[in-house]
Short mmCIF file of C-alpha atoms in Angstrom, two decimals:
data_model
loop_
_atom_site.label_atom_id
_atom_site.label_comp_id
_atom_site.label_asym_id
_atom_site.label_seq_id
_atom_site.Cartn_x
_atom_site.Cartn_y
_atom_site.Cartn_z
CA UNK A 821 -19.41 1.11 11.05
CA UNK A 822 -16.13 1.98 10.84
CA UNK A 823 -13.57 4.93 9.43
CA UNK A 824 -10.73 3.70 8.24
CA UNK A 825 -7.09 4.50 6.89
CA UNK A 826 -5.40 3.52 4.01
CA UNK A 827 -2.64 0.50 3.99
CA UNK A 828 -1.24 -1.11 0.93
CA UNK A 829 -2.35 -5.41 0.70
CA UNK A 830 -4.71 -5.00 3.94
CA UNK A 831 -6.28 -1.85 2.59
CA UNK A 832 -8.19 -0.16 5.56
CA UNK A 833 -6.62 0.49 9.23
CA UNK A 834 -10.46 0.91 11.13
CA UNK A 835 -11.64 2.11 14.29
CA UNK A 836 -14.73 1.19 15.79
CA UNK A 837 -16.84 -1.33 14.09
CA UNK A 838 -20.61 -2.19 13.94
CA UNK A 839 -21.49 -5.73 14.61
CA UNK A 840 -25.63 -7.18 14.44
CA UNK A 841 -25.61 -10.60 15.67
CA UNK A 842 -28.35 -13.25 15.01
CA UNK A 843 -31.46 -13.44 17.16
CA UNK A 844 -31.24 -16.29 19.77
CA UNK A 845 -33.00 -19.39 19.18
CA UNK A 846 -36.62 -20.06 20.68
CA UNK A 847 -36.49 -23.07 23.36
CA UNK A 848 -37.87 -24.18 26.31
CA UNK A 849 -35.27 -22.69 28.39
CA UNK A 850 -34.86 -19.42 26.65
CA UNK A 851 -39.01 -18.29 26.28
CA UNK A 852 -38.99 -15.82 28.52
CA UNK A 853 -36.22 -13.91 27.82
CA UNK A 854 -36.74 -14.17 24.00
CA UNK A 855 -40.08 -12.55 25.12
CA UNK A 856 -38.82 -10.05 27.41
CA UNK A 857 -36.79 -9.00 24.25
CA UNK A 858 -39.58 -9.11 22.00
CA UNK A 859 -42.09 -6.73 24.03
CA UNK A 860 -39.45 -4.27 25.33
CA UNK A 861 -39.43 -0.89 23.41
CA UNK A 862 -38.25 -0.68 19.88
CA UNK A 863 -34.87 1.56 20.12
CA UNK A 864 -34.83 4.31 17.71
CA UNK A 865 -33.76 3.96 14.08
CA UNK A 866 -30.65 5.90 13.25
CA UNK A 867 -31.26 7.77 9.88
CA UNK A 868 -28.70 9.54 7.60
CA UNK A 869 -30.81 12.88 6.70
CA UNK A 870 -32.01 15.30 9.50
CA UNK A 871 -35.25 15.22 7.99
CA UNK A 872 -35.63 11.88 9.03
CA UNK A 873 -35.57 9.96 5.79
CA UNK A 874 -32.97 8.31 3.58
CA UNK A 875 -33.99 10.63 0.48
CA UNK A 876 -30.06 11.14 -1.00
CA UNK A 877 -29.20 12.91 -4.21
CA UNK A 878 -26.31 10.73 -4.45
CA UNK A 879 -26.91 7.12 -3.14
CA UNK A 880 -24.33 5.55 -5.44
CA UNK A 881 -21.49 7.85 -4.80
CA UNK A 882 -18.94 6.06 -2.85
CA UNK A 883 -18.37 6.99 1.21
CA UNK A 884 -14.55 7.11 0.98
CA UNK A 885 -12.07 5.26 3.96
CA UNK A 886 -15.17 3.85 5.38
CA UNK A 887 -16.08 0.44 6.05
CA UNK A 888 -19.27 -1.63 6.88
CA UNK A 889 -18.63 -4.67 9.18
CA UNK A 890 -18.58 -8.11 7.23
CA UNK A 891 -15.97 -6.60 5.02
CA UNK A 892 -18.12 -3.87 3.00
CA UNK A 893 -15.45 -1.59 2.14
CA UNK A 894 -16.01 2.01 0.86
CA UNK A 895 -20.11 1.44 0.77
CA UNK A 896 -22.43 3.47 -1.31
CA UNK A 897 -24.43 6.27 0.05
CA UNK A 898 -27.33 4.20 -0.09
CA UNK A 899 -25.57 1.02 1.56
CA UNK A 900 -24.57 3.11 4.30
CA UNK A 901 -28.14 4.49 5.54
CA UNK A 902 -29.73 1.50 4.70
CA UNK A 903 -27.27 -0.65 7.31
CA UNK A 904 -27.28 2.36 9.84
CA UNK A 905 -31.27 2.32 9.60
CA UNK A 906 -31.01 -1.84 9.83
CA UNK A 907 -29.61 -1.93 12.81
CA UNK A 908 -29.98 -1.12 16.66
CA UNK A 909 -28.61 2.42 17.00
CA UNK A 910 -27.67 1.53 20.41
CA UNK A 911 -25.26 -0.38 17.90
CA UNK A 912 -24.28 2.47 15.64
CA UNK A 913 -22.40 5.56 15.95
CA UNK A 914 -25.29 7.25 14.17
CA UNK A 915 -23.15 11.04 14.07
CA UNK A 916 -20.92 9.45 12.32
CA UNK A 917 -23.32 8.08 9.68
CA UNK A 918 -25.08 11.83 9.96
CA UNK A 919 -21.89 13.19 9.44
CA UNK A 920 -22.26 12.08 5.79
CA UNK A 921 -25.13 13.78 4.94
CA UNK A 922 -23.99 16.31 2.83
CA UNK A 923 -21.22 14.33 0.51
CA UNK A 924 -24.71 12.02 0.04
CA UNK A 925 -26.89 14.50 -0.86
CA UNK A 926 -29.53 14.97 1.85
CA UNK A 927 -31.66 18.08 1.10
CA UNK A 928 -30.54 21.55 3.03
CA UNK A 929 -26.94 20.24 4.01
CA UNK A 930 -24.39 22.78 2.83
CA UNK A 931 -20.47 21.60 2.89
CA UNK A 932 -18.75 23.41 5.49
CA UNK A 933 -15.53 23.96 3.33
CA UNK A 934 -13.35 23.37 6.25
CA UNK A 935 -10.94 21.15 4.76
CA UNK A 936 -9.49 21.35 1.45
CA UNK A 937 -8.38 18.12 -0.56
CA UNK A 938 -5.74 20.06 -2.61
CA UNK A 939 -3.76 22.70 -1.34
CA UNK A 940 -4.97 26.34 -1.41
CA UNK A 941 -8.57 24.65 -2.36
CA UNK A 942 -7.26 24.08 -6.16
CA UNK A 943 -9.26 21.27 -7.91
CA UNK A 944 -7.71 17.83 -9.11
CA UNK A 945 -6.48 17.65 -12.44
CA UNK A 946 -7.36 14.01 -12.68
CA UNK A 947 -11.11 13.91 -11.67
CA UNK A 948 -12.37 11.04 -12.97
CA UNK A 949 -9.24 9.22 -12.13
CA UNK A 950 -10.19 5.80 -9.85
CA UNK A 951 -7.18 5.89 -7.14
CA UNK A 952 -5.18 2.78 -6.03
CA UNK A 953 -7.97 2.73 -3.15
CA UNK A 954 -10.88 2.52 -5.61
CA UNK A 955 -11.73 5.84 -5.16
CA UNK A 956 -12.57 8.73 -7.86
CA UNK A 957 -10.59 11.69 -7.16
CA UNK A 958 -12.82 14.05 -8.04
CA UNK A 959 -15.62 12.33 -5.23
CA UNK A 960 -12.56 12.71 -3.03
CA UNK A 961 -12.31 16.31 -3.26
CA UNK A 962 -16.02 16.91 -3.30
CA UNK A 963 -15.95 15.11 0.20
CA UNK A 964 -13.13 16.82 1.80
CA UNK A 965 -15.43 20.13 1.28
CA UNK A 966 -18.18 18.23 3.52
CA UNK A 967 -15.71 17.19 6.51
CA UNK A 968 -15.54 19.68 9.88
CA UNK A 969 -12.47 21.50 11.14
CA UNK A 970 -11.92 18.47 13.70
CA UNK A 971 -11.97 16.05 10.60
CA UNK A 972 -8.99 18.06 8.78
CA UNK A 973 -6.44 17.10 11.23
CA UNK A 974 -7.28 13.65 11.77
CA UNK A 975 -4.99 10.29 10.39
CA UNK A 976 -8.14 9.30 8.37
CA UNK A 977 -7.97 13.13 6.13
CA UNK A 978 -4.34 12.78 6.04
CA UNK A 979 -4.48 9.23 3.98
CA UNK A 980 -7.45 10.47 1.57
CA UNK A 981 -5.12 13.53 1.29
CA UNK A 982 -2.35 11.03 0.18
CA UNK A 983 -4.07 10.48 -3.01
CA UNK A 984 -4.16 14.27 -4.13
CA UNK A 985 -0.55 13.80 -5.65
CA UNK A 986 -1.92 10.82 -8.01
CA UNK A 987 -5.23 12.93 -8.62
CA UNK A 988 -3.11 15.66 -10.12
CA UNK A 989 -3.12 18.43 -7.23
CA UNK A 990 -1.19 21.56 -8.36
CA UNK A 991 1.99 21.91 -6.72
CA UNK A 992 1.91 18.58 -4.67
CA UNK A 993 4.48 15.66 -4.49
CA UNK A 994 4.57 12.15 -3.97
CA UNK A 995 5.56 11.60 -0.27
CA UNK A 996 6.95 7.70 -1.64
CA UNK A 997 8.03 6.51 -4.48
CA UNK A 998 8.68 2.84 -5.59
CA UNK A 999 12.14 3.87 -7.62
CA UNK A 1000 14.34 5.34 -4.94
CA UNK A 1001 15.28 8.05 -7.39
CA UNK A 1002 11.70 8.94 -8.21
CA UNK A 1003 12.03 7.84 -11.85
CA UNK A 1004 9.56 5.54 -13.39
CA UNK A 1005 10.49 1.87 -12.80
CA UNK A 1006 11.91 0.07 -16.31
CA UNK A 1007 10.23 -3.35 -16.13
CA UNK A 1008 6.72 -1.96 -16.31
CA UNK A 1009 4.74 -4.94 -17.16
CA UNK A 1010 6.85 -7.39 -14.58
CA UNK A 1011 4.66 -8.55 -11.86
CA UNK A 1012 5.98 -7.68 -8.46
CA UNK A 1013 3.51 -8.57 -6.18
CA UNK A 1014 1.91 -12.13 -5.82
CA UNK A 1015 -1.25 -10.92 -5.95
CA UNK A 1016 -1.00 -9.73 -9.69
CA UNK A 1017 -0.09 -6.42 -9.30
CA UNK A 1018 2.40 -4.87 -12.15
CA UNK A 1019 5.55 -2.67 -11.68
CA UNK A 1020 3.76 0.21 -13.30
CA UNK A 1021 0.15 -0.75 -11.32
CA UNK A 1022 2.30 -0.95 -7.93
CA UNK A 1023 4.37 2.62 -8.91
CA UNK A 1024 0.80 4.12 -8.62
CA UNK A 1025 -0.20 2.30 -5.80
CA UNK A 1026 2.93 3.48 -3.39
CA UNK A 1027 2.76 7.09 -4.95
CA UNK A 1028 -0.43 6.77 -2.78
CA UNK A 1029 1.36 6.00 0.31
CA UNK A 1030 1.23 8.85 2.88
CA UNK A 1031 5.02 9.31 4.45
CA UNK A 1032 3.98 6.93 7.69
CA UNK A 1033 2.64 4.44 5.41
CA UNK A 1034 5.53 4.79 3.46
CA UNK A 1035 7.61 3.65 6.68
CA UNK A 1036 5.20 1.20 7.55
CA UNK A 1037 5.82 -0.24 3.96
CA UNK A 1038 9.09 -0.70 3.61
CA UNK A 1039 9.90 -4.26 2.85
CA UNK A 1040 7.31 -3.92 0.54
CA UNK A 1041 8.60 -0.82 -1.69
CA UNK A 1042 11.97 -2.75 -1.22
CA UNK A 1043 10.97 -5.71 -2.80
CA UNK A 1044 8.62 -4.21 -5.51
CA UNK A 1045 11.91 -1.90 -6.74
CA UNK A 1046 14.51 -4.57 -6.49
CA UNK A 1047 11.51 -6.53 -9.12
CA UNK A 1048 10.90 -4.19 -10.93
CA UNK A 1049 14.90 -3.12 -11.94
CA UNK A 1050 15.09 0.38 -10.01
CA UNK A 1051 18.77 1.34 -10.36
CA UNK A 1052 20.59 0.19 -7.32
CA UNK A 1053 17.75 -1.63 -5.81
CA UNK A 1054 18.55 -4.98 -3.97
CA UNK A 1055 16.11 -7.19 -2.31
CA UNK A 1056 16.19 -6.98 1.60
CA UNK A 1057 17.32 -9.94 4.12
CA UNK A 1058 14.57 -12.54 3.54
CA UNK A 1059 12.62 -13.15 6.75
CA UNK A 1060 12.05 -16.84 5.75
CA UNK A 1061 15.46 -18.93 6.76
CA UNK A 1062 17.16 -21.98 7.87
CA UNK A 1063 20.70 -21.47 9.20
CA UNK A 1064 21.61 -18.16 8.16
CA UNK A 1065 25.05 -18.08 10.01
CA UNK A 1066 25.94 -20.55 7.39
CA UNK A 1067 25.21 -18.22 4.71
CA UNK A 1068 28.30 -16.60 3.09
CA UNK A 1069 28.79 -14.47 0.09
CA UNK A 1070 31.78 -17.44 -0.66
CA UNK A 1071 28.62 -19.34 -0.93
CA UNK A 1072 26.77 -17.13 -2.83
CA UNK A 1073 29.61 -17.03 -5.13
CA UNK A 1074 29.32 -20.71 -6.25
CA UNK A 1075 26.23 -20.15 -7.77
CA UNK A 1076 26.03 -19.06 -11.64
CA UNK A 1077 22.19 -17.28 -11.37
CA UNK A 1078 22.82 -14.69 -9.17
CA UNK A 1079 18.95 -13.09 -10.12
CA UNK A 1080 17.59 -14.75 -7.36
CA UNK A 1081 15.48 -14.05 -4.67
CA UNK A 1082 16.34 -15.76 -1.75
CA UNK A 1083 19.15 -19.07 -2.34
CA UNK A 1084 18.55 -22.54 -0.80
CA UNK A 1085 21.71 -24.71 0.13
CA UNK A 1086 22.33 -27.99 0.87
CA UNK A 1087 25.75 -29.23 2.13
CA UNK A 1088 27.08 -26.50 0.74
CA UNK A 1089 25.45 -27.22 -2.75
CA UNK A 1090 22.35 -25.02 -4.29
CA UNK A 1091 19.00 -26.70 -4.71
CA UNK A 1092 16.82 -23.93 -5.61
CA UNK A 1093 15.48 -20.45 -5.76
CA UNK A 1094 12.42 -18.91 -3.63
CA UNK A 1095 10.97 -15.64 -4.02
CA UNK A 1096 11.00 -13.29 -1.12
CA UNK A 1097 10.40 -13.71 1.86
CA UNK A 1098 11.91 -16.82 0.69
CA UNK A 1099 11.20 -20.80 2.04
CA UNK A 1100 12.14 -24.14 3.92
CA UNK A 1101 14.00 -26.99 2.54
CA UNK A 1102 12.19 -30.09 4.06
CA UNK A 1103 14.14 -33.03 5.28
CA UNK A 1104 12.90 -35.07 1.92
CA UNK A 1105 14.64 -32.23 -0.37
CA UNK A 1106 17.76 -32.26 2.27
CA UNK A 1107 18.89 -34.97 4.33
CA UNK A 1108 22.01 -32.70 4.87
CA UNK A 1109 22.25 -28.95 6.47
CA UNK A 1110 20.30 -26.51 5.19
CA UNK A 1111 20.71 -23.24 4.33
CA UNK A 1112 17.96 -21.09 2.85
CA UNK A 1113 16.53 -17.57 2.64
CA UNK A 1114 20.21 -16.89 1.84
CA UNK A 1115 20.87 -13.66 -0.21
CA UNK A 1116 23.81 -10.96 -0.66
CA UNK A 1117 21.84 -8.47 2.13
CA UNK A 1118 22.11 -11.29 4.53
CA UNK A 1119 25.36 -13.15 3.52
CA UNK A 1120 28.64 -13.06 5.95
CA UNK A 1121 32.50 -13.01 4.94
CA UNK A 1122 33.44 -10.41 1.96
CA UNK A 1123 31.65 -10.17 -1.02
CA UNK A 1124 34.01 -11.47 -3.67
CA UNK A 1125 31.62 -10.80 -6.18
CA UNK A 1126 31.05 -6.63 -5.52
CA UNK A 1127 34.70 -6.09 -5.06
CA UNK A 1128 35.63 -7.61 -8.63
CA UNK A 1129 33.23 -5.62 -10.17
CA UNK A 1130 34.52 -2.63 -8.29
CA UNK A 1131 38.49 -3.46 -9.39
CA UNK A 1132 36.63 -3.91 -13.17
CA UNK A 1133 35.31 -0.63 -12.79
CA UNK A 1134 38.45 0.84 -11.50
CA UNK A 1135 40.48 -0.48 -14.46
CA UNK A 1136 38.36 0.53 -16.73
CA UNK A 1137 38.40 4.18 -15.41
CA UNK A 1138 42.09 4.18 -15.54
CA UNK A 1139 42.07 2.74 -19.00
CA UNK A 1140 39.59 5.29 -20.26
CA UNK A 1141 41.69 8.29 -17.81
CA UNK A 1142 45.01 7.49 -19.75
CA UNK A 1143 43.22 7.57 -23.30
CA UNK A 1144 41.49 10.48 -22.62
CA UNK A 1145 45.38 11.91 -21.38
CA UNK A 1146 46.60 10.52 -24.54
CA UNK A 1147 44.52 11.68 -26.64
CA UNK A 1148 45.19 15.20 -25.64
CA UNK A 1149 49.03 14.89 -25.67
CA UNK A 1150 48.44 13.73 -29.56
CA UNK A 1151 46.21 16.92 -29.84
CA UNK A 1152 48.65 19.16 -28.26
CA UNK A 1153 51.65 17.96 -30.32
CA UNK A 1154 49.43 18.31 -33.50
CA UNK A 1155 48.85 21.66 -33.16
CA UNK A 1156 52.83 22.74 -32.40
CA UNK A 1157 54.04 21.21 -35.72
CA UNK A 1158 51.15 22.39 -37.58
#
């Protein structure tokens, strides 16, 4: 059994883990021990209630940032004491499965109202919300109020604690944002994940992110904004290369798509485009030099490119200073001969 804290694409960070292996197989050589095994005492089960049974007045509410080995992520009540009870408790941490007595509803628990999920103990405007983590927000706060004193300072509370800006907490803010500037990212719909996620499903999902976990993330929020046409958003150096030395923004220049990802050269000519974290040109695709993985954040030499657009941008702000001079001097000399 494990607790666990949140992380974007793997999900779960966990601690300690239960594991039940298969019984051993019953040969000649093996008898006795399998016997030895069989006829020694039976270890104690390790139930969820105090009372001893698994009676829960919630078995389907979800046990949030937990995680049953073999992948069970976020179990039910009910999943939970059933494995715990399953298996040796020489096996199990079984205070830790105790410790979720309350949130599941065994009779006589009271919540110990130690830890609050919103500041100040204010409740979630977004209750029935489902967070990026497939959590309800209003179960989160519910099992905040069940966690001890020692709970409220640990990494695990401080991720479920991420979600409370997403679940509508008074007065909280997003600790990461996938727009640099906070604002909502204009190419909602765009995918910017390879595993399906949207621009608008992936703004929710780093809104989650606590501020190390935002850190953590980085490439990722880089890459998801730079998709997803934040202002001033770029994709990062893309860890996938051949020959990067060779890669110029002279070279980068030559080539008339400039919406790419990460640029594959051969001989000094482009072959194609990769997404980030970009690819390898084979020696079937290029019997020359390769260059790929080859993008403005990792390109040598000056950028042509940038410094024309600055000198466009200059112009035009001289342009539009002397009109805005002239037009003045024509107001000015209107109103002495009027």
């Amino acid at each position: 059994i494990q607790y666990c804290t949140y992380r974007y694409r793997y999900r779960y960070t966990c601690s300690c883990s239960l594991k039940m292996t298969a019984a051993p197989k019953l040969t000649l050589f093996n008898t006795v021990v399998v016997v030895s095994l069989l006829i020694a005492p039976v270890a104690p089960q390790c139930v969820i209630c105090p009372d001893g049974t698994k009676n829960l007045a919630f078995p389907d509410r979800i046990v949030p940032f937990f995680n049953l080995d073999g992948g069970n992520a976020n179990p039910s009540c009910q999943q939970l004491a059933d494995a715990a009870e399953a298996a040796d408790s020489r096996t199990v941490d079984c205070d830790l499965v105790k410790a979720q007595a309350g949130y599941c509803g065994c009779d006589g628990v009271q919540p110990e109202q130690k830890c609050s999920f919103c500041p100040d103990g204010a409740e979630p405007a977004n209750k029935d919300l489902v967070a990026p983590s497939t959590d309800v927000c209003g179960d989160l706060y519910t099992y905040a109020e069940y966690l001890s004193e020692e709970d409220c300072g640990s990494r695990r509370f401080n991720s479920i604690q991420g979600l409370a800006y997403i679940c509508g907490c008074p007065g909280v803010k997003a600790q990461c944002s996938l727009c640099p500037d906070g604002s909502p990212p204009p190419l909602l719909d765009k995918e910017a994940q390879p595993t399906g996620e949207t621009c608008s499903e992936m703004a929710l999902i780093i809104e989650a992110f606590t501020a190390d976990v935002c850190v953590d993330s980085d490439t990722t929020v880089l890459v998801s904004a730079a998709r997803c046409g934040c202002a001033d958003s770029k994709f990062p150096v893309c860890s996938v290369q051949q020959n990067t030395h060779l890669c110029t923004h002279e070279l980068l220049d030559t080539v008339p798509d400039q919406d790419c990802e990460c640029h594959s050269f051969c001989d000094g000519e482009w072959v194609q485009c990769h997404n980030f974290p970009g690819g390898l040109l084979n020696s079937q695709v290029c019997t020359g030099v390769p260059v790929s993985g080859c993008n403005r954040a990792s390109a040598t030499g000056q950028n042509t490119s940038a410094a024309k657009s600055a000198t466009q941008l200059g112009t035009s702000s001289i342009i539009t200073i002397a009109f805005a001079v002239g037009s003045v001097l024509i107001l000015f000399t209107n109103i002495m001969y009027s």
